[in-house]
Short mmCIF file of C-alpha atoms in Angstrom, two decimals:
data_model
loop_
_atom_site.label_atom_id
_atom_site.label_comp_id
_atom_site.label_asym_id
_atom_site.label_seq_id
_atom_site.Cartn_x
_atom_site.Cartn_y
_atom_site.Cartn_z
CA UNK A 1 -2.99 34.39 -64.58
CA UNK A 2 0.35 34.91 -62.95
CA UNK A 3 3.26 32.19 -62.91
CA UNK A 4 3.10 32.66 -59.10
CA UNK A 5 -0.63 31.66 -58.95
CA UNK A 6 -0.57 29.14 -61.71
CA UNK A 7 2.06 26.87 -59.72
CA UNK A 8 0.08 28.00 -56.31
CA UNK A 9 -2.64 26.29 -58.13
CA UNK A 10 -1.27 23.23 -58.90
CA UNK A 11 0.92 22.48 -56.50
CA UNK A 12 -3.10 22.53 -54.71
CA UNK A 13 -4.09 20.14 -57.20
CA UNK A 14 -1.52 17.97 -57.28
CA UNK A 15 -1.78 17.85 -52.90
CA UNK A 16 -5.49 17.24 -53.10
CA UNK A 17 -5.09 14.13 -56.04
CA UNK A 18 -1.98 12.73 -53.60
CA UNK A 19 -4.54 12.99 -50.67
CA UNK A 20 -7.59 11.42 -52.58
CA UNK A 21 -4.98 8.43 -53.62
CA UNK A 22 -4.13 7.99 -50.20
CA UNK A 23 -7.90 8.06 -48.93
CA UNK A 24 -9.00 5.77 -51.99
CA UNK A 25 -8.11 2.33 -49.82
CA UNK A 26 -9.73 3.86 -46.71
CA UNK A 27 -12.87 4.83 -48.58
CA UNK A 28 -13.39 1.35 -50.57
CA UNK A 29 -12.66 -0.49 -47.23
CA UNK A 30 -15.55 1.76 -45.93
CA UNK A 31 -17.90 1.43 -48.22
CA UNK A 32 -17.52 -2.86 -48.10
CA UNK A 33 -17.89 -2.51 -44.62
CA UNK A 34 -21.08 -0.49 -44.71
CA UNK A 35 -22.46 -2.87 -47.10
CA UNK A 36 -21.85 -5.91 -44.90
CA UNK A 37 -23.44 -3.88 -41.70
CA UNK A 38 -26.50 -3.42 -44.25
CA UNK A 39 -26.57 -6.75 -45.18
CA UNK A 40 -26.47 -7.92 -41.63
CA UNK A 41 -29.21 -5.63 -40.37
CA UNK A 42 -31.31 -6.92 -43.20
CA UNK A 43 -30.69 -10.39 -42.00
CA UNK A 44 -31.77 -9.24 -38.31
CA UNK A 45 -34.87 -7.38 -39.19
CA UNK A 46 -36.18 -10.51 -41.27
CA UNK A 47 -35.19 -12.83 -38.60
CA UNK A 48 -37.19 -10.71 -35.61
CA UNK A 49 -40.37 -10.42 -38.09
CA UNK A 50 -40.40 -14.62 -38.37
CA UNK A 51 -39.54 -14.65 -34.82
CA UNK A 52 -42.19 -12.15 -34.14
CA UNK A 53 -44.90 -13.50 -36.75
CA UNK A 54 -44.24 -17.30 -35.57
CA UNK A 55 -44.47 -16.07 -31.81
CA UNK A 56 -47.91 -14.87 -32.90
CA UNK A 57 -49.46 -17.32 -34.29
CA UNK A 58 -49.47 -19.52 -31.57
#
C-alpha cells in the first residue's frame, strides 16, 4: 500500500473514531430515553387492561 493511501486511510479512521466519541453522549442519552418511553408505555398498556377488565366486570 502506498504512503499516500496509508495516511488517506487513517486520517479516515482517526475522523470516524473523533465522530463516534462525539456521538457516544448523544447515543447513551438516546438509548435512556427510549427505555423510559418503553417503560412508560408498559405502564399505560397495563393500566388501560385494569381499566378495561374492571370496566367489564361490572
Amino acid at each position: 500500500m502506498s504512503k499516500k493511501n496509508s495516511d488517506k486511510i487513517e486520517r479516515s479512521f482517526a475522523g470516524d473514531f473523533r465522530f463516534l466519541t462525539l456521538m457516544q453522549p448523544d447515543l447513551k442519552e438516546s438509548e435512556i430515553k427510549r427505555t423510559v418511553l418503553e417503560s412508560e408505555n408498559i405502564a399505560l398498556r397495563k393500566h388501560s387492561l385494569m381499566k378495561n377488565t374492571t370496566e367489564d366486570s361490572f
